[in-house]
mmCIF file of C-alpha atoms in Angstrom:
data_model
loop_
_atom_site.group_PDB
_atom_site.id
_atom_site.type_symbol
_atom_site.label_atom_id
_atom_site.label_comp_id
_atom_site.label_asym_id
_atom_site.label_seq_id
_atom_site.Cartn_x
_atom_site.Cartn_y
_atom_site.Cartn_z
ATOM 1 C CA UNK A 317 -9.530 6.120 -21.369
ATOM 2 C CA UNK A 318 -7.907 3.846 -23.934
ATOM 3 C CA UNK A 319 -8.686 4.364 -27.575
ATOM 4 C CA UNK A 320 -10.034 1.441 -29.580
ATOM 5 C CA UNK A 321 -6.595 0.915 -31.121
ATOM 6 C CA UNK A 322 -4.913 0.855 -27.705
ATOM 7 C CA UNK A 323 -7.522 -1.575 -26.380
ATOM 8 C CA UNK A 324 -7.113 -3.920 -29.338
ATOM 9 C CA UNK A 325 -3.344 -3.811 -29.040
ATOM 10 C CA UNK A 326 -3.534 -4.564 -25.302
ATOM 11 C CA UNK A 327 -6.130 -7.283 -25.873
ATOM 12 C CA UNK A 328 -3.911 -8.904 -28.504
ATOM 13 C CA UNK A 329 -0.975 -8.803 -26.059
ATOM 14 C CA UNK A 330 -3.010 -10.551 -23.368
ATOM 15 C CA UNK A 331 -4.353 -13.128 -25.825
ATOM 16 C CA UNK A 332 -0.922 -13.909 -27.225
ATOM 17 C CA UNK A 333 0.648 -14.185 -23.771
ATOM 18 C CA UNK A 334 -2.134 -16.420 -22.482
ATOM 19 C CA UNK A 335 -1.809 -18.674 -25.536
ATOM 20 C CA UNK A 336 1.982 -18.829 -25.236
ATOM 21 C CA UNK A 337 1.916 -19.712 -21.534
ATOM 22 C CA UNK A 338 -0.673 -22.432 -22.155
ATOM 23 C CA UNK A 339 1.433 -23.835 -25.012
ATOM 24 C CA UNK A 340 4.416 -24.036 -22.667
ATOM 25 C CA UNK A 341 2.358 -25.811 -20.032
ATOM 26 C CA UNK A 342 1.043 -28.240 -22.652
ATOM 27 C CA UNK A 343 4.596 -28.679 -24.044
ATOM 28 C CA UNK A 344 3.439 -27.589 -27.513
ATOM 29 C CA UNK A 345 5.445 -24.401 -27.542
ATOM 30 C CA UNK A 346 7.962 -23.909 -30.324
ATOM 31 C CA UNK A 347 9.754 -21.375 -28.136
ATOM 32 C CA UNK A 348 11.108 -21.517 -24.594
ATOM 33 C CA UNK A 349 9.104 -19.745 -21.903
ATOM 34 C CA UNK A 350 11.872 -17.199 -21.383
ATOM 35 C CA UNK A 351 11.235 -15.781 -24.864
ATOM 36 C CA UNK A 352 7.636 -15.056 -23.884
ATOM 37 C CA UNK A 353 8.985 -12.147 -21.853
ATOM 38 C CA UNK A 354 9.061 -10.116 -25.059
ATOM 39 C CA UNK A 355 5.276 -10.356 -25.171
ATOM 40 C CA UNK A 356 5.075 -8.675 -21.768
ATOM 41 C CA UNK A 357 6.575 -5.452 -23.069
ATOM 42 C CA UNK A 358 3.569 -3.334 -24.079
ATOM 43 C CA UNK A 359 3.599 -1.736 -27.501
ATOM 44 C CA UNK A 360 4.483 1.974 -27.361
ATOM 45 C CA UNK A 361 0.872 3.028 -27.971
ATOM 46 C CA UNK A 362 -0.366 1.106 -24.873
ATOM 47 C CA UNK A 363 0.017 3.167 -21.727
ATOM 48 C CA UNK A 364 -0.287 1.593 -18.273
ATOM 49 C CA UNK A 365 -3.728 1.888 -16.713
ATOM 50 C CA UNK A 366 -4.139 5.082 -14.682
ATOM 51 C CA UNK A 367 -4.423 4.776 -10.899
ATOM 52 C CA UNK A 368 -7.787 3.411 -9.859
ATOM 53 C CA UNK A 369 -8.396 1.560 -13.130
ATOM 54 C CA UNK A 370 -8.768 -2.168 -13.287
ATOM 55 C CA UNK A 371 -5.744 -4.304 -14.011
ATOM 56 C CA UNK A 372 -5.492 -6.796 -16.843
ATOM 57 C CA UNK A 373 -5.842 -10.420 -15.762
ATOM 58 C CA UNK A 374 -4.035 -13.430 -17.198
ATOM 59 C CA UNK A 375 -4.823 -16.840 -15.751
ATOM 60 C CA UNK A 376 -2.652 -19.848 -16.462
ATOM 61 C CA UNK A 377 -4.573 -23.064 -15.787
ATOM 62 C CA UNK A 378 -2.069 -25.905 -15.646
ATOM 63 C CA UNK A 379 -4.904 -28.441 -15.558
ATOM 64 C CA UNK A 380 -3.850 -31.968 -14.583
ATOM 65 C CA UNK A 381 -0.411 -31.721 -16.152
ATOM 66 C CA UNK A 382 3.200 -31.804 -15.087
ATOM 67 C CA UNK A 383 5.532 -33.800 -12.925
ATOM 68 C CA UNK A 384 7.256 -32.365 -9.873
ATOM 69 C CA UNK A 385 10.418 -31.835 -11.943
ATOM 70 C CA UNK A 386 8.600 -30.118 -14.817
ATOM 71 C CA UNK A 387 6.683 -27.876 -12.390
ATOM 72 C CA UNK A 388 9.925 -26.849 -10.657
ATOM 73 C CA UNK A 389 11.507 -26.038 -14.045
ATOM 74 C CA UNK A 390 8.479 -24.021 -15.186
ATOM 75 C CA UNK A 391 8.396 -22.042 -11.919
ATOM 76 C CA UNK A 392 12.110 -21.254 -12.332
ATOM 77 C CA UNK A 393 11.434 -19.928 -15.846
ATOM 78 C CA UNK A 394 8.502 -17.838 -14.663
ATOM 79 C CA UNK A 395 10.586 -16.422 -11.815
ATOM 80 C CA UNK A 396 13.182 -15.445 -14.426
ATOM 81 C CA UNK A 397 10.677 -13.154 -16.181
ATOM 82 C CA UNK A 398 8.824 -11.924 -13.078
ATOM 83 C CA UNK A 399 10.447 -8.485 -13.182
ATOM 84 C CA UNK A 400 9.147 -7.952 -16.721
ATOM 85 C CA UNK A 401 5.442 -8.203 -15.832
ATOM 86 C CA UNK A 402 3.874 -4.738 -16.227
ATOM 87 C CA UNK A 403 2.347 -3.344 -13.035
ATOM 88 C CA UNK A 404 -1.120 -3.211 -14.603
ATOM 89 C CA UNK A 405 -1.131 -6.945 -15.392
ATOM 90 C CA UNK A 406 -2.043 -9.573 -12.809
ATOM 91 C CA UNK A 407 -0.924 -13.102 -13.603
ATOM 92 C CA UNK A 408 -2.479 -15.932 -11.600
ATOM 93 C CA UNK A 409 -1.160 -19.463 -11.982
ATOM 94 C CA UNK A 410 -3.531 -22.364 -11.286
ATOM 95 C CA UNK A 411 -1.427 -25.521 -10.756
ATOM 96 C CA UNK A 412 -2.939 -28.899 -9.906
ATOM 97 C CA UNK A 413 -3.987 -29.266 -6.277
ATOM 98 C CA UNK A 414 -1.081 -31.645 -5.676
ATOM 99 C CA UNK A 415 1.422 -28.984 -6.789
ATOM 100 C CA UNK A 416 -0.327 -25.994 -5.177
ATOM 101 C CA UNK A 417 1.859 -25.851 -2.063
ATOM 102 C CA UNK A 418 5.111 -26.325 -4.002
ATOM 103 C CA UNK A 419 4.231 -23.561 -6.471
ATOM 104 C CA UNK A 420 2.973 -21.264 -3.688
ATOM 105 C CA UNK A 421 6.270 -21.581 -1.842
ATOM 106 C CA UNK A 422 8.558 -21.114 -4.854
ATOM 107 C CA UNK A 423 6.836 -18.754 -7.313
ATOM 108 C CA UNK A 424 7.892 -15.121 -6.913
ATOM 109 C CA UNK A 425 5.716 -12.018 -7.056
ATOM 110 C CA UNK A 426 4.122 -10.519 -9.011
ATOM 111 C CA UNK A 427 2.804 -13.984 -9.902
ATOM 112 C CA UNK A 428 -0.040 -15.190 -7.691
ATOM 113 C CA UNK A 429 -1.149 -18.774 -7.167
ATOM 114 C CA UNK A 430 -4.757 -19.963 -7.254
ATOM 115 C CA UNK A 431 -6.537 -23.278 -6.831
ATOM 116 C CA UNK A 432 -8.304 -25.081 -9.669
ATOM 117 C CA UNK A 433 -11.339 -25.980 -7.573
ATOM 118 C CA UNK A 434 -12.857 -26.022 -4.111
ATOM 119 C CA UNK A 435 -15.747 -27.865 -2.553
ATOM 120 C CA UNK A 436 -19.069 -26.355 -1.575
ATOM 121 C CA UNK A 437 -19.210 -28.360 1.643
ATOM 122 C CA UNK A 438 -18.966 -26.871 5.106
ATOM 123 C CA UNK A 439 -15.685 -25.589 6.476
ATOM 124 C CA UNK A 440 -14.498 -28.959 7.837
ATOM 125 C CA UNK A 441 -15.871 -32.464 7.998
ATOM 126 C CA UNK A 442 -15.941 -35.964 6.638
ATOM 127 C CA UNK A 443 -15.507 -35.101 2.959
ATOM 128 C CA UNK A 444 -12.743 -37.409 1.748
ATOM 129 C CA UNK A 445 -10.655 -35.811 -0.991
ATOM 130 C CA UNK A 446 -12.387 -32.437 -0.815
ATOM 131 C CA UNK A 447 -10.544 -29.147 -0.390
ATOM 132 C CA UNK A 448 -12.728 -26.427 1.074
ATOM 133 C CA UNK A 449 -12.546 -22.676 0.575
ATOM 134 C CA UNK A 450 -11.557 -22.324 4.239
ATOM 135 C CA UNK A 451 -8.617 -24.693 3.720
ATOM 136 C CA UNK A 452 -7.483 -22.630 0.718
ATOM 137 C CA UNK A 453 -7.814 -19.402 2.713
ATOM 138 C CA UNK A 454 -5.742 -20.970 5.496
ATOM 139 C CA UNK A 455 -2.940 -21.388 2.937
ATOM 140 C CA UNK A 456 -3.442 -17.793 1.742
ATOM 141 C CA UNK A 457 -4.785 -18.939 -1.638
ATOM 142 C CA UNK A 458 -6.945 -15.991 -2.691
ATOM 143 C CA UNK A 459 -7.984 -17.203 -6.156
ATOM 144 C CA UNK A 460 -9.995 -20.251 -7.157
ATOM 145 C CA UNK A 461 -11.056 -21.312 -10.643
ATOM 146 C CA UNK A 462 -14.727 -22.320 -10.567
ATOM 147 C CA UNK A 463 -17.169 -23.175 -13.338
ATOM 148 C CA UNK A 464 -14.571 -24.459 -15.774
ATOM 149 C CA UNK A 465 -15.994 -26.229 -18.825
ATOM 150 C CA UNK A 466 -13.893 -29.344 -18.106
ATOM 151 C CA UNK A 467 -15.691 -29.867 -14.807
ATOM 152 C CA UNK A 468 -19.076 -28.986 -16.290
ATOM 153 C CA UNK A 469 -18.712 -31.304 -19.292
ATOM 154 C CA UNK A 470 -16.806 -34.246 -17.811
ATOM 155 C CA UNK A 471 -18.059 -34.210 -14.227
ATOM 156 C CA UNK A 472 -21.531 -32.777 -14.797
ATOM 157 C CA UNK A 473 -21.136 -29.806 -12.464
ATOM 158 C CA UNK A 474 -24.312 -27.736 -12.617
ATOM 159 C CA UNK A 475 -24.724 -23.977 -12.431
ATOM 160 C CA UNK A 476 -26.304 -24.465 -8.991
ATOM 161 C CA UNK A 477 -23.286 -26.391 -7.713
ATOM 162 C CA UNK A 478 -20.923 -23.779 -9.119
ATOM 163 C CA UNK A 479 -22.985 -21.003 -7.516
ATOM 164 C CA UNK A 480 -22.746 -22.838 -4.172
ATOM 165 C CA UNK A 481 -18.967 -23.167 -4.592
ATOM 166 C CA UNK A 482 -18.706 -19.456 -5.433
ATOM 167 C CA UNK A 483 -20.707 -18.562 -2.321
ATOM 168 C CA UNK A 484 -18.455 -20.757 -0.177
ATOM 169 C CA UNK A 485 -15.314 -19.208 -1.684
ATOM 170 C CA UNK A 486 -16.566 -15.644 -1.265
ATOM 171 C CA UNK A 487 -17.301 -16.255 2.433
ATOM 172 C CA UNK A 488 -13.622 -16.876 2.989
#
């Protein structure tokens, strides 16, 4: 079991990495993404999680940002630091739906790609513009970001709708 100091140190690492990746996505970063690799090296007092323990999770939501060229460049930078991700850290990238296939095909492990949303409608049907959980599963997308404050605040998504989306995603 981690001591409080080890937990805080690990928590700070995850927070700093998450912030740095988001800054790069938002183009506010004062440093290139490749220098973020230094953040992935745990401090000496932080030991990897023992077998059977949960892994740390870092999610990078790219929101509705990026051109094809900027996405390709960012994926190349991430691939350049892929070998430096500790084995007890899972990093899931959530590109826009338009870029999901491109990122899925080009991003190297241990990075994983997730979708930013899915519909709560049936598996297939006349739902123009909707992407269902079954469609995501068909593309081997195993993560989906649901209940985000952007969608709640700007689109009025309710807790009931989000619960229905979660149920649909978990079925797949």
